Amino acid sequence: MQLGGIHHLTAISAKPRENLAFYTGLLGMRLVKKTVNQDDVSAYHLFYADGKARPGTDLTFFDFPAAPERRGTNAISRTGLRVNGGKTLGYWRDRLREAGVAISDVVEVDGRLTLPFEDGEGQRLVLIDDGGRGTASPWERSPVPPEHQIRGLGPIVLTVQELSRTAFVLTDVMNMRRAREYAAHGAQIHVFEMGEGGPAAELHVIEDRNSPVARQGAGGVHHVAFRTPDETQYHAWTQHLNELRVPNSGEIDRFYFRSLYFREPNGILFEIATDGPGFATDEPMESLGEKLALPPFLEPCRAAIEAGLKPIE
C-alpha cells in the first residue's frame, strides 16, 4: 500500500469572513465547498482548492472562535502551496507586498525557490516552485492569472520533539521513504516522501526538543490528510492500523471522501482519506461552494444549522 501524497490540510480560523476574503480574494483559490464541521455543526468548514476541486489541492478551515495558536513543537508548523516558476514567485512577492502582507524576498530552500508568508491570523504558509510538475487546473474566475495560480498543496512541515518516533511511524507504519536531509532556518530538516515523490508528496520534519509543546488555536493547523486512491486500499489501511494496534478513529464517511484518523507518537493528528467521491457529488462542478452544502445525514437539520451560522459573504 502506498499513499499518493497530500490529500488536504485543515487549519483553524476565528475570523471566517476575513479568511474567505484572504484565500479567495488575495490568494485566488476557489471556494469549492461551504459546509459545516460534521462533529460541530455550529462551525463552518470551508474548502479552498483549484478550479476542479482535485484532491491534493484542498486547504480547509474550521471556523472555531479559538484563541490564537501558541507556537511550539509537536505541531504542523508550515503549509506549502505549490506554484510554477520563478516569474510566478516574483508575481506573488509583489502582489502580497502590495496587499500589506509582511514578506521577505524569494529564497532557495532545498533546491526550490520559496516565498514564506503568513495570513492575517498568523497561519504559516510558503509558496514553493514545483517546476510545473503534474497537472494544473486553474479557476477561470480567479483574480489571479491562470499561469500564476496556486496549483496544490505541499510540502507540509512538521516540528516534533522526538524525530525517531515520528520517523518510525512514517516509514514502518505509513510506508513512506526517507528521501534526504537539508539545513534551513537554523534547523536540520528531514524529508519523507510517498507515492511518486515530489513536493506534492513530501513531509519535512524538524526535531525541536527545547520549545514548549504548541497549543492549538486560530492561525494553527488541526490535521493533515494523505491520499489513498479507493475504498479497497482505504479498508486495507484500517486493517493495517488495527493489526499494528495503532489507536484510530475507525472508518468515518465524510460523504465527499472517507476518513481514517490517528495520531503519530508526538501527538500530531493524521488522516488517511480517499480521493473520491469528490465535491461534485452534491453540487454541479460549475457552482461549487456557492451555497451551504450539507451531507445527506445533516440535511434534515438544515434550518437549525443555517440559523446557527453567521453570514460570511
Backbone as numpy.savetxt, mean C-alpha at the origin, in Angstrom:
# Nx Ny Nz CAx CAy CAz Cx Cy Cz
4.63 -22.37 -3.99 3.78 -21.18 -3.99 4.67 -19.93 -3.99
4.33 -19.02 -4.86 5.08 -17.77 -4.95 4.12 -16.59 -4.89
4.39 -15.66 -4.01 3.65 -14.40 -4.00 4.10 -13.58 -5.20
3.15 -12.88 -5.82 3.45 -12.18 -7.05 4.01 -10.79 -6.88
3.92 -10.22 -5.67 4.37 -8.86 -5.44 3.48 -8.16 -4.44
3.58 -6.85 -4.38 2.72 -6.06 -3.49 1.31 -6.04 -4.08
0.31 -6.31 -3.26 -1.10 -6.24 -3.70 -1.68 -4.86 -3.41
-1.63 -4.45 -2.14 -2.03 -3.11 -1.75 -1.37 -2.75 -0.43
-1.42 -1.49 -0.08 -0.98 -1.04 1.23 -2.06 -0.17 1.80
-2.38 -0.40 3.08 -3.45 0.34 3.74 -2.87 1.19 4.86
-3.14 2.48 4.79 -2.64 3.45 5.76 -3.82 4.08 6.50
-3.51 5.03 7.38 -4.52 5.64 8.24 -4.53 7.15 8.02
-5.73 7.70 7.88 -5.90 9.14 7.76 -6.98 9.61 8.73
-6.71 10.72 9.42 -7.73 11.33 10.28 -8.43 12.48 9.56
-8.03 12.73 8.31 -8.59 13.86 7.55 -8.97 13.37 6.15
-10.08 12.64 6.04 -10.39 12.02 4.75 -10.63 13.01 3.61
-11.17 14.18 3.91 -11.40 15.15 2.84 -10.07 15.64 2.26
-9.13 15.99 3.15 -7.81 16.42 2.70 -7.06 15.27 2.02
-7.26 14.06 2.54 -6.63 12.88 1.96 -7.07 12.69 0.51
-8.37 12.79 0.28 -8.91 12.63 -1.07 -8.35 13.69 -2.01
-8.27 14.93 -1.54 -7.76 16.00 -2.38 -6.29 15.78 -2.72
-5.51 15.30 -1.76 -4.08 15.10 -1.98 -3.82 13.98 -2.98
-4.46 12.84 -2.79 -4.11 11.68 -3.60 -4.76 11.70 -4.99
-5.90 12.34 -5.12 -6.50 12.45 -6.46 -6.13 13.77 -7.12
-6.20 14.88 -6.38 -5.95 16.18 -6.98 -4.50 16.48 -7.23
-3.62 16.15 -6.26 -2.20 16.44 -6.42 -1.45 15.26 -7.02
-1.62 14.07 -6.45 -0.89 12.91 -6.97 -1.55 12.32 -8.22
-2.79 12.69 -8.49 -3.43 12.28 -9.74 -3.84 10.83 -9.80
-3.95 10.17 -8.64 -4.40 8.78 -8.64 -5.92 8.73 -8.79
-6.43 7.60 -9.17 -7.86 7.44 -9.37 -8.50 6.86 -8.11
-9.57 7.49 -7.63 -10.37 6.89 -6.56 -11.19 5.76 -7.19
-10.79 4.51 -6.94 -11.42 3.39 -7.62 -12.47 2.70 -6.75
-12.47 2.99 -5.45 -13.51 2.43 -4.59 -13.67 3.30 -3.36
-14.89 3.79 -3.19 -15.25 4.52 -1.97 -16.20 3.63 -1.20
-15.68 3.01 -0.16 -16.46 2.07 0.61 -16.20 2.31 2.10
-16.52 1.34 2.94 -16.31 1.49 4.38 -15.41 0.36 4.88
-14.80 0.61 6.01 -14.06 -0.44 6.71 -15.06 -1.52 7.11
-14.87 -2.72 6.62 -15.86 -3.77 6.86 -15.93 -4.21 8.32
-14.90 -3.87 9.10 -14.91 -4.20 10.52 -15.35 -3.03 11.39
-15.50 -1.84 10.79 -15.96 -0.64 11.49 -16.60 0.27 10.46
-17.89 0.09 10.24 -18.56 0.75 9.13 -18.77 2.25 9.35
-18.33 2.77 10.50 -18.38 4.22 10.70 -17.23 4.92 10.00
-16.29 4.15 9.45 -15.10 4.71 8.82 -15.10 4.42 7.32
-14.73 5.43 6.54 -14.51 5.20 5.12 -13.31 4.28 4.92
-13.32 3.56 3.80 -12.12 2.89 3.29 -12.00 3.36 1.85
-10.98 4.16 1.58 -10.77 4.77 0.27 -9.62 4.06 -0.44
-9.85 3.69 -1.70 -8.85 2.99 -2.50 -8.44 3.87 -3.68
-7.16 4.19 -3.76 -6.61 4.93 -4.89 -5.74 3.98 -5.70
-5.84 4.07 -7.03 -5.10 3.11 -7.86 -4.86 3.72 -9.24
-4.50 2.88 -10.20 -4.29 3.36 -11.56 -5.62 3.38 -12.31
-5.56 3.65 -13.60 -6.78 3.83 -14.38 -7.66 2.61 -14.47
-7.07 1.41 -14.34 -7.85 0.18 -14.44 -7.98 -0.56 -13.11
-7.59 0.10 -12.03 -7.74 -0.47 -10.68 -7.08 -1.84 -10.56
-5.89 -1.96 -11.12 -5.21 -3.25 -11.11 -4.59 -3.54 -9.75
-4.60 -4.82 -9.32 -3.90 -5.17 -8.08 -2.42 -4.81 -8.22
-1.85 -4.34 -7.14 -0.47 -3.87 -7.17 -0.37 -2.37 -7.32
-1.52 -1.71 -7.53 -1.52 -0.25 -7.66 -2.33 0.43 -6.56
-2.91 -0.34 -5.66 -3.85 0.21 -4.68 -3.16 0.74 -3.43
-3.28 2.04 -3.21 -2.91 2.67 -1.95 -4.21 3.03 -1.27
-4.50 2.46 -0.10 -5.80 2.60 0.52 -5.68 3.23 1.90
-6.78 3.84 2.35 -6.78 4.53 3.64 -8.03 4.22 4.44
-7.81 3.90 5.71 -8.89 3.87 6.69 -9.05 5.27 7.25
-10.30 5.70 7.35 -10.63 7.01 7.93 -10.84 6.83 9.43
-9.76 6.92 10.20 -9.82 6.77 11.65 -9.47 8.10 12.31
-10.28 8.59 13.26 -9.95 9.85 13.96 -8.88 9.62 15.02
-7.71 9.22 14.57 -6.63 8.82 15.47 -5.63 9.95 15.68
-4.91 9.88 16.79 -3.79 10.79 17.01 -2.70 10.48 15.99
-1.80 11.42 15.74 -0.72 11.15 14.78 0.14 9.97 15.21
0.64 9.25 14.23 1.53 8.14 14.48 2.74 8.60 15.28
3.16 7.79 16.26 4.46 7.99 16.90 5.45 7.11 16.15
6.37 7.73 15.47 7.29 6.97 14.65 8.25 6.15 15.51
8.68 5.04 14.96 9.60 4.17 15.66 9.82 2.89 14.88
10.26 1.89 15.57 10.57 0.62 14.93 9.36 -0.30 14.97
9.49 -1.46 14.32 8.41 -2.44 14.19 7.19 -1.84 13.48
7.47 -1.23 12.34 6.41 -0.57 11.57 6.82 -0.50 10.11
5.83 -0.26 9.26 6.09 0.06 7.86 6.46 1.54 7.81
7.66 1.84 7.35 8.19 3.19 7.53 8.22 4.04 6.26
8.03 3.47 5.10 7.91 4.28 3.88 7.29 3.44 2.77
6.48 4.10 1.95 5.76 3.44 0.86 6.26 3.95 -0.47
6.71 3.03 -1.31 7.17 3.40 -2.64 6.02 3.53 -3.62
6.10 4.54 -4.48 5.15 4.75 -5.57 5.97 4.82 -6.86
5.71 3.91 -7.79 6.54 3.77 -8.97 6.14 4.73 -10.09
7.15 5.35 -10.68 6.96 6.20 -11.86 8.06 5.84 -12.86
7.98 6.43 -14.05 8.91 6.03 -15.12 9.81 7.17 -15.54
11.09 7.08 -15.15 12.11 7.93 -15.73 12.49 9.16 -14.93
13.72 9.62 -15.17 14.23 10.80 -14.49 13.46 12.06 -14.85
13.01 12.17 -16.10 12.22 13.35 -16.50 10.94 13.42 -15.68
10.32 12.26 -15.45 9.10 12.23 -14.64 9.38 12.65 -13.21
10.50 12.21 -12.65 10.83 12.63 -11.28 11.06 14.13 -11.21
11.65 14.72 -12.26 11.79 16.17 -12.31 10.44 16.86 -12.34
9.51 16.28 -13.10 8.15 16.82 -13.14 7.54 16.83 -11.73
7.70 15.69 -11.03 7.11 15.58 -9.70 7.80 16.49 -8.68
9.09 16.64 -8.79 9.80 17.56 -7.89 9.20 18.96 -8.02
9.01 19.40 -9.25 8.47 20.74 -9.47 7.01 20.83 -9.06
6.24 19.80 -9.36 4.80 19.83 -9.03 4.59 19.85 -7.52
5.31 19.01 -6.80 5.15 18.95 -5.35 5.64 20.23 -4.68
6.77 20.73 -5.15 7.32 21.96 -4.57 6.36 23.13 -4.79
5.78 23.20 -5.97 4.83 24.27 -6.28 3.59 24.19 -5.39
3.22 22.96 -5.00 2.06 22.76 -4.13 2.38 22.97 -2.66
3.63 23.29 -2.35 4.01 23.55 -0.96 4.42 22.33 -0.18
4.63 21.20 -0.87 5.08 19.98 -0.20 6.58 20.08 0.03
7.00 19.80 1.27 8.42 19.87 1.60 9.15 18.67 0.98
10.04 18.94 0.05 10.80 17.86 -0.60 12.25 18.30 -0.76
13.11 17.32 -0.95 14.50 17.61 -1.30 14.63 17.40 -2.81
15.83 17.11 -3.26 16.01 16.88 -4.70 15.96 15.39 -4.98
15.97 15.05 -6.25 16.01 13.65 -6.68 17.38 13.07 -6.32
17.36 11.89 -5.69 18.61 11.23 -5.30 18.57 9.77 -5.75
19.75 9.22 -6.05 19.84 7.81 -6.41 20.03 6.97 -5.17
19.18 5.97 -5.00 19.25 5.03 -3.88 19.08 3.62 -4.43
19.98 2.74 -4.08 19.92 1.35 -4.53 19.84 1.26 -6.05
20.55 2.15 -6.71 20.60 2.11 -8.17 19.37 2.66 -8.87
18.47 3.29 -8.13 17.25 3.86 -8.71 17.10 5.31 -8.30
16.59 6.13 -9.19 16.31 7.52 -8.84 15.07 7.57 -7.95
15.13 8.39 -6.90 14.04 8.46 -5.93 13.76 9.90 -5.53
12.53 10.15 -5.08 12.14 11.47 -4.58 11.25 11.26 -3.35
11.82 11.32 -2.13 11.02 11.13 -0.92 10.22 12.38 -0.57
9.03 12.17 0.01 8.19 13.29 0.45 7.16 12.74 1.42
6.35 13.64 1.98 5.29 13.25 2.91 3.99 13.96 2.53
2.85 13.33 2.86 1.58 14.02 2.67 1.34 14.94 3.86
0.18 15.57 3.91 -0.10 16.56 4.95 -0.20 16.01 6.35
-0.34 14.69 6.49 -0.42 14.06 7.81 0.88 13.35 8.18
1.90 13.50 7.35 3.17 12.86 7.66 3.33 11.46 7.11
2.42 11.04 6.24 2.57 9.73 5.60 3.84 9.75 4.76
4.76 8.81 5.04 6.06 8.82 4.37 5.98 8.05 3.05
6.28 8.75 1.97 6.17 8.23 0.62 7.48 8.47 -0.12
7.70 7.74 -1.20 8.84 8.00 -2.06 8.47 7.60 -3.49
8.70 8.50 -4.42 8.55 8.19 -5.83 9.83 7.51 -6.31
9.69 6.42 -7.03 10.83 5.60 -7.45 10.74 5.34 -8.95
11.84 5.56 -9.63 11.91 5.26 -11.06 12.00 3.75 -11.25
10.96 3.17 -11.85 10.96 1.72 -12.08 11.45 1.36 -13.49
11.93 2.37 -14.22 12.46 2.10 -15.56 11.42 1.67 -16.57
10.15 1.91 -16.26 9.09 1.50 -17.17 8.82 0.02 -17.19
9.29 -0.67 -16.16 9.13 -2.13 -16.12 7.65 -2.50 -15.93
7.16 -3.43 -16.71 5.78 -3.88 -16.59 4.82 -2.95 -17.30
3.54 -3.24 -17.16 2.50 -2.47 -17.85 2.06 -1.28 -17.01
1.49 -0.29 -17.68 0.94 0.88 -17.01 -0.46 1.14 -17.55
-1.33 1.62 -16.68 -2.70 1.93 -17.08 -3.06 3.33 -16.60
-2.66 4.35 -17.34 -2.96 5.72 -16.91 -4.47 5.97 -16.85
-4.84 6.94 -16.02 -6.24 7.35 -15.91 -6.45 8.60 -16.75
-7.39 8.51 -17.69 -7.54 9.60 -18.65 -8.05 10.89 -18.00
-8.66 10.82 -16.82 -9.19 12.03 -16.17 -8.26 12.55 -15.08
-7.07 12.03 -15.00 -6.11 12.50 -14.01 -5.60 13.90 -14.37
-5.31 14.73 -13.36 -4.69 16.03 -13.65 -3.21 15.90 -14.01
-2.65 14.70 -13.88 -1.25 14.45 -14.20 -1.17 13.84 -15.61
-0.26 14.32 -16.45 -0.13 13.75 -17.80 0.13 12.24 -17.74
-0.38 11.49 -18.71 -0.26 10.02 -18.67 1.16 9.52 -18.47
2.13 10.15 -19.12 3.51 9.66 -19.04 4.15 9.88 -17.66
3.54 10.75 -16.85 4.10 11.04 -15.52 3.29 10.43 -14.38
2.22 9.72 -14.69 1.35 9.22 -13.62 2.03 8.11 -12.81
1.55 7.95 -11.58 2.02 6.88 -10.71 1.57 5.55 -11.29
2.50 4.61 -11.40 2.25 3.34 -12.09 1.85 2.22 -11.14
2.19 2.36 -9.86 1.86 1.30 -8.91 2.68 1.44 -7.65
2.60 0.43 -6.81 3.26 0.42 -5.50 4.59 -0.29 -5.54
5.45 0.09 -4.60 6.67 -0.64 -4.32 7.93 0.14 -4.63
9.00 -0.22 -3.96 9.09 -1.15 -2.84 8.46 -0.58 -1.56
8.28 -1.46 -0.57 7.77 -1.08 0.74 8.90 -1.24 1.74
9.08 -0.26 2.62 10.17 -0.28 3.59 9.61 -0.63 4.98
10.21 -1.62 5.62 9.88 -2.00 6.99 11.06 -1.65 7.89
10.77 -1.21 9.12 11.80 -1.03 10.14 11.45 -1.94 11.31
12.40 -2.80 11.70 12.11 -3.81 12.74 13.24 -3.85 13.76
12.91 -4.34 14.93 13.91 -4.46 15.99 14.87 -5.62 15.75
14.33 -6.75 15.26 15.15 -7.93 15.06 15.01 -8.44 13.63
16.01 -8.13 12.83 15.97 -8.51 11.42 15.84 -10.02 11.24
16.57 -10.79 12.04 16.62 -12.24 11.81 15.25 -12.88 11.91
14.41 -12.39 12.82 13.08 -12.98 13.00 12.18 -12.66 11.80
12.23 -11.43 11.35 11.45 -11.06 10.17 11.96 -11.79 8.94
13.29 -11.85 8.78 13.88 -12.52 7.62 13.47 -13.99 7.55
13.41 -14.64 8.70 13.02 -16.06 8.71 11.61 -16.23 8.14
10.67 -15.37 8.56 9.30 -15.48 8.06 9.24 -15.15 6.57
9.97 -14.12 6.14 9.93 -13.75 4.73 10.47 -14.86 3.84
11.53 -15.51 4.27 12.15 -16.53 3.42 11.58 -17.92 3.64
11.46 -18.35 4.90 11.09 -19.74 5.19 9.58 -19.97 5.24
8.82 -18.91 5.49 7.36 -19.04 5.53 6.73 -18.52 4.24
7.20 -17.34 3.77 6.56 -16.68 2.64 7.28 -16.89 1.32
8.37 -17.66 1.35 9.10 -18.05 0.14 9.68 -16.87 -0.64
10.02 -15.79 0.05 10.74 -14.70 -0.60 12.22 -15.05 -0.67
12.94 -14.26 -1.48 14.37 -14.47 -1.66 15.15 -13.26 -1.14
16.28 -13.54 -0.49 17.20 -12.44 -0.17 17.87 -12.00 -1.46
17.71 -10.73 -1.81 18.22 -10.26 -3.09 19.56 -9.54 -2.96
19.68 -8.62 -2.00 20.89 -7.81 -1.89 20.78 -6.95 -0.62
21.86 -6.21 -0.35 21.87 -5.21 0.71 22.44 -3.91 0.13
22.07 -2.78 0.72 22.65 -1.51 0.33 22.60 -0.56 1.52
23.45 0.44 1.49 23.49 1.44 2.56 22.81 2.71 2.09
21.93 3.26 2.91 21.25 4.52 2.60 20.63 5.07 3.87
20.55 6.39 3.95 19.89 7.06 5.07 20.50 6.63 6.41
21.78 6.36 6.42 22.45 5.99 7.66 22.16 4.58 8.14
21.64 3.74 7.26 21.27 2.38 7.68 21.69 1.38 6.61
21.82 0.13 7.03 22.01 -0.97 6.10 20.64 -1.56 5.81
20.27 -1.65 4.55 18.92 -2.04 4.16 18.99 -3.37 3.41
18.15 -4.30 3.83 18.14 -5.66 3.32 16.93 -5.84 2.40
17.17 -6.30 1.18 16.12 -6.40 0.17 15.68 -7.85 0.02
14.37 -8.05 0.12 13.75 -9.36 -0.10 12.80 -9.21 -1.27
12.81 -10.20 -2.16 11.97 -10.10 -3.35 11.10 -11.34 -3.50
10.04 -11.19 -4.25 9.09 -12.28 -4.50 8.77 -12.29 -5.98
8.17 -13.38 -6.45 7.75 -13.47 -7.84 8.88 -13.19 -8.80
8.62 -12.31 -9.77 9.61 -11.96 -10.77 10.60 -10.91 -10.27
10.41 -10.43 -9.04 11.29 -9.42 -8.50 11.01 -8.05 -9.09
11.94 -7.13 -8.88 11.75 -5.76 -9.34 11.04 -4.93 -8.30
10.95 -3.62 -8.50 10.43 -2.72 -7.46 9.00 -2.98 -7.03
8.19 -3.61 -7.89 6.80 -3.90 -7.51 6.69 -5.16 -6.65
7.83 -5.82 -6.41 7.80 -7.09 -5.70 8.94 -7.18 -4.69
9.21 -6.06 -4.01 10.30 -6.01 -3.04 9.85 -5.46 -1.70
10.43 -6.02 -0.64 10.39 -5.43 0.70 11.81 -5.04 1.06
11.99 -3.82 1.57 13.29 -3.34 2.02 13.22 -3.23 3.55
14.10 -3.93 4.24 13.99 -4.07 5.69 15.20 -3.45 6.37
14.92 -2.58 7.35 15.94 -1.92 8.16 15.86 -2.47 9.58
16.99 -2.83 10.15 17.01 -3.22 11.56 17.33 -2.00 12.41
16.49 -1.74 13.41 16.68 -0.62 14.34 16.37 -1.12 15.75
17.42 -1.42 16.48 17.26 -1.97 17.83 17.11 -0.89 18.90
17.33 0.38 18.54 17.42 1.43 19.55 16.17 2.29 19.68
15.43 2.47 18.61 14.26 3.34 18.66 13.12 2.68 19.41
12.22 3.47 20.00 11.03 2.88 20.62 10.12 2.27 19.57
9.27 1.37 20.00 8.30 0.77 19.09 7.30 1.84 18.64
7.00 1.87 17.37 6.05 2.84 16.83 4.67 2.64 17.44
3.92 3.73 17.52 2.51 3.65 17.91 1.68 4.04 16.71
0.84 3.13 16.27 0.06 3.34 15.05 -0.87 4.53 15.21
-1.03 5.29 14.13 -1.92 6.44 14.17 -2.00 7.10 12.81
-2.65 8.27 12.75 -2.80 9.00 11.49 -1.43 9.33 10.92
-1.29 9.16 9.63 0.00 9.37 8.99 0.87 8.13 9.00
0.37 7.04 9.56 1.10 5.78 9.59 0.42 4.74 8.73
1.02 3.56 8.71 0.52 2.46 7.87 -0.11 1.39 8.74
-1.23 0.84 8.29 -1.94 -0.20 9.01 -1.41 -1.59 8.65
-1.30 -1.88 7.34 -0.78 -3.18 6.92 -0.38 -3.14 5.45
0.36 -4.17 5.05 0.71 -4.35 3.64 0.21 -5.72 3.20
-0.28 -5.78 1.96 -0.83 -7.03 1.41 -0.01 -7.48 0.21
0.06 -8.80 0.05 0.85 -9.43 -1.01 -0.06 -10.21 -1.93
0.33 -10.29 -3.20 -0.53 -10.86 -4.23 -0.42 -12.38 -4.30
-1.59 -13.02 -4.37 -1.66 -14.42 -4.77 -2.67 -14.48 -5.91
-2.42 -15.26 -6.97 -3.18 -15.09 -8.21 -4.61 -15.59 -8.18
-4.90 -16.61 -7.37 -6.24 -17.21 -7.45 -6.59 -17.88 -6.13
-7.81 -18.39 -6.07 -8.29 -18.97 -4.82 -7.61 -20.30 -4.50
-7.15 -21.01 -5.51 -6.44 -22.27 -5.24 -5.19 -22.01 -4.42
-4.39 -21.04 -4.87 -3.18 -20.72 -4.11 -3.51 -20.03 -2.79
-4.56 -19.25 -2.77 -5.01 -18.61 -1.52 -5.32 -19.67 -0.46
-6.08 -20.69 -0.83 -6.38 -21.77 0.13 -5.10 -22.50 0.53
-4.17 -22.65 -0.41 -2.91 -23.31 -0.10 -2.11 -22.51 0.92
-2.14 -21.18 0.82 -1.45 -20.35 1.82 -2.08 -20.51 3.19
-3.40 -20.59 3.25 -4.07 -20.82 4.53 -3.61 -22.13 5.15
-3.60 -23.17 4.34 -3.15 -24.47 4.83 -1.68 -24.42 5.27
-0.87 -23.73 4.50 0.56 -23.59 4.80 0.77 -22.92 6.15
0.09 -21.80 6.39 0.25 -21.10 7.68 -0.24 -21.96 8.84
-1.36 -22.65 8.61 -1.88 -23.50 9.68 -0.94 -24.66 9.99
-0.37 -25.25 8.96 0.56 -26.37 9.18 1.80 -25.91 9.95
2.22 -24.66 9.71 3.37 -24.11 10.42 2.98 -23.50 11.77
1.69 -23.56 12.09 1.15 -23.02 13.34 1.40 -21.52 13.48
1.29 -20.83 12.36 1.37 -19.36 12.37 -0.01 -18.82 12.68
-0.19 -18.12 13.79 -1.51 -17.56 14.10 -1.98 -16.65 12.97
-3.24 -16.81 12.57 -3.75 -16.02 11.45 -5.24 -15.80 11.59
-5.78 -14.96 10.74 -7.18 -14.56 10.80 -8.13 -15.63 10.30
-7.61 -16.61 9.55 -8.50 -17.46 8.78 -8.93 -16.72 7.53
-9.57 -17.40 6.64 -9.96 -16.81 5.36 -11.12 -15.83 5.53
-10.97 -14.65 4.93 -11.98 -13.60 5.02 -12.32 -13.14 3.60
-13.60 -13.11 3.29 -14.07 -12.67 1.99 -14.33 -11.16 2.05
-13.47 -10.37 1.41 -13.65 -8.92 1.35 -14.46 -8.49 0.13
-15.01 -9.43 -0.60 -15.85 -9.25 -1.78 -15.03 -8.85 -3.00
-14.17 -7.84 -2.88 -13.34 -7.41 -4.00 -12.09 -8.28 -4.13
-11.73 -8.94 -3.04 -10.63 -9.90 -3.01 -10.80 -10.74 -1.75
-10.04 -11.83 -1.65 -10.07 -12.68 -0.46 -8.81 -12.39 0.35
-8.94 -12.36 1.67 -7.85 -11.92 2.53 -7.49 -12.97 3.57
-6.23 -12.93 3.95 -5.69 -13.79 5.00 -4.64 -12.96 5.73
-4.83 -12.73 7.04 -3.98 -11.83 7.80 -3.15 -12.59 8.84
-1.93 -12.10 9.06 -1.10 -12.60 10.15 -0.02 -11.57 10.44
0.61 -11.69 11.59 1.67 -10.76 11.98 3.02 -11.44 11.90
3.99 -10.72 11.34 5.36 -11.24 11.38 5.88 -11.06 12.81
7.02 -11.66 13.16 7.43 -11.73 14.57 7.65 -10.39 15.27
7.93 -9.32 14.53 8.08 -8.01 15.16 6.76 -7.25 15.25
5.66 -7.88 14.82 4.34 -7.31 15.04 3.70 -6.59 13.88
4.37 -6.51 12.73 3.80 -5.83 11.57 2.74 -6.72 10.93
1.59 -6.14 10.61 0.48 -6.90 10.05 0.67 -7.11 8.55
0.65 -8.38 8.14 0.73 -8.78 6.74 -0.62 -9.34 6.30
-0.87 -9.25 5.01 -2.07 -9.83 4.41 -1.68 -10.51 3.11
-2.26 -11.65 2.84 -2.18 -12.27 1.53 -3.54 -12.10 0.87
-3.58 -11.53 -0.32 -4.85 -11.19 -0.96 -4.87 -11.69 -2.40
-6.03 -12.14 -2.83 -6.19 -12.62 -4.21 -6.27 -11.44 -5.19
-5.83 -11.68 -6.41 -5.91 -10.64 -7.43 -7.35 -10.30 -7.80
-8.25 -11.24 -7.68 -9.65 -10.98 -8.07 -10.58 -11.19 -6.90
-11.88 -10.98 -7.11 -12.57 -10.65 -8.36 -12.29 -9.24 -8.90
-11.93 -8.26 -8.04 -11.62 -6.93 -8.53 -12.70 -5.91 -8.22
-12.37 -4.64 -8.46 -13.26 -3.54 -8.06 -14.41 -3.30 -9.03
-14.35 -3.87 -10.22 -15.46 -3.70 -11.17 -16.53 -4.77 -10.96
-16.46 -5.50 -9.85 -17.45 -6.53 -9.55 -18.84 -5.94 -9.34
-18.89 -4.76 -8.72 -20.20 -4.17 -8.39 -20.40 -2.78 -8.99
-19.45 -2.30 -9.79 -19.57 -1.00 -10.44 -18.95 -1.09 -11.83
-19.45 -0.33 -12.80 -18.79 -0.30 -14.11 -17.39 0.29 -13.98
-16.46 -0.22 -14.74 -15.08 0.27 -14.69 -15.01 1.77 -14.90
-15.85 2.29 -15.80 -15.75 3.72 -16.14 -16.25 4.64 -15.02
-16.99 4.11 -14.05 -17.52 4.98 -12.98 -17.10 4.50 -11.59
-16.00 3.79 -11.50 -15.52 3.34 -10.20 -15.32 4.52 -9.25
-15.70 4.33 -8.00 -15.41 5.32 -6.97 -16.31 6.52 -6.92
-17.30 6.58 -7.80 -18.14 7.78 -7.83 -19.26 7.76 -6.80
-19.61 6.57 -6.33 -20.65 6.44 -5.32 -20.15 5.54 -4.19
-20.82 5.59 -3.06 -20.47 4.71 -1.95 -20.83 3.28 -2.33
-19.83 2.41 -2.38 -20.04 1.01 -2.72 -20.00 0.18 -1.43
-20.94 -0.75 -1.32 -20.98 -1.64 -0.16 -21.04 -3.08 -0.64
-20.29 -3.97 -0.01 -20.42 -5.39 -0.36 -21.82 -5.88 -0.03
-22.28 -6.95 -0.66 -23.67 -7.40 -0.49 -24.10 -7.61 0.96
-23.20 -8.08 1.82 -23.61 -8.35 3.19 -23.84 -7.06 3.99
-23.36 -5.91 3.49 -23.60 -4.63 4.16 -24.72 -3.82 3.49
-25.14 -4.22 2.30 -26.13 -3.45 1.56 -27.43 -3.23 2.34
-27.94 -4.22 3.08 -29.17 -3.97 3.85 -29.03 -2.85 4.89
-27.80 -2.51 5.25 -27.56 -1.49 6.26 -27.17 -0.14 5.63
-27.36 0.01 4.33 -26.87 1.20 3.63 -27.37 2.49 4.26
-28.64 2.61 4.55 -29.17 3.88 5.07 -28.48 4.27 6.37
-28.31 3.31 7.27 -27.66 3.60 8.55 -26.19 3.93 8.35
-25.54 3.21 7.45 -24.12 3.47 7.20 -23.93 4.85 6.60
-24.73 5.20 5.61 -24.58 6.51 4.98 -24.86 7.63 5.97
-25.80 7.42 6.89 -26.12 8.44 7.89 -24.96 8.68 8.85
-24.12 7.68 9.02 -22.99 7.80 9.94 -21.72 8.32 9.32
-21.72 8.57 8.01 -20.52 9.05 7.31 -20.64 10.51 6.97
-19.53 11.22 7.08 -19.51 12.63 6.71 -19.14 12.75 5.23
-19.75 13.69 4.51 -19.36 13.89 3.12 -17.89 14.28 3.02
-17.21 13.78 2.00 -15.79 14.11 1.84 -15.51 14.77 0.50
-16.53 15.00 -0.31 -16.31 15.62 -1.61 -17.13 16.89 -1.72
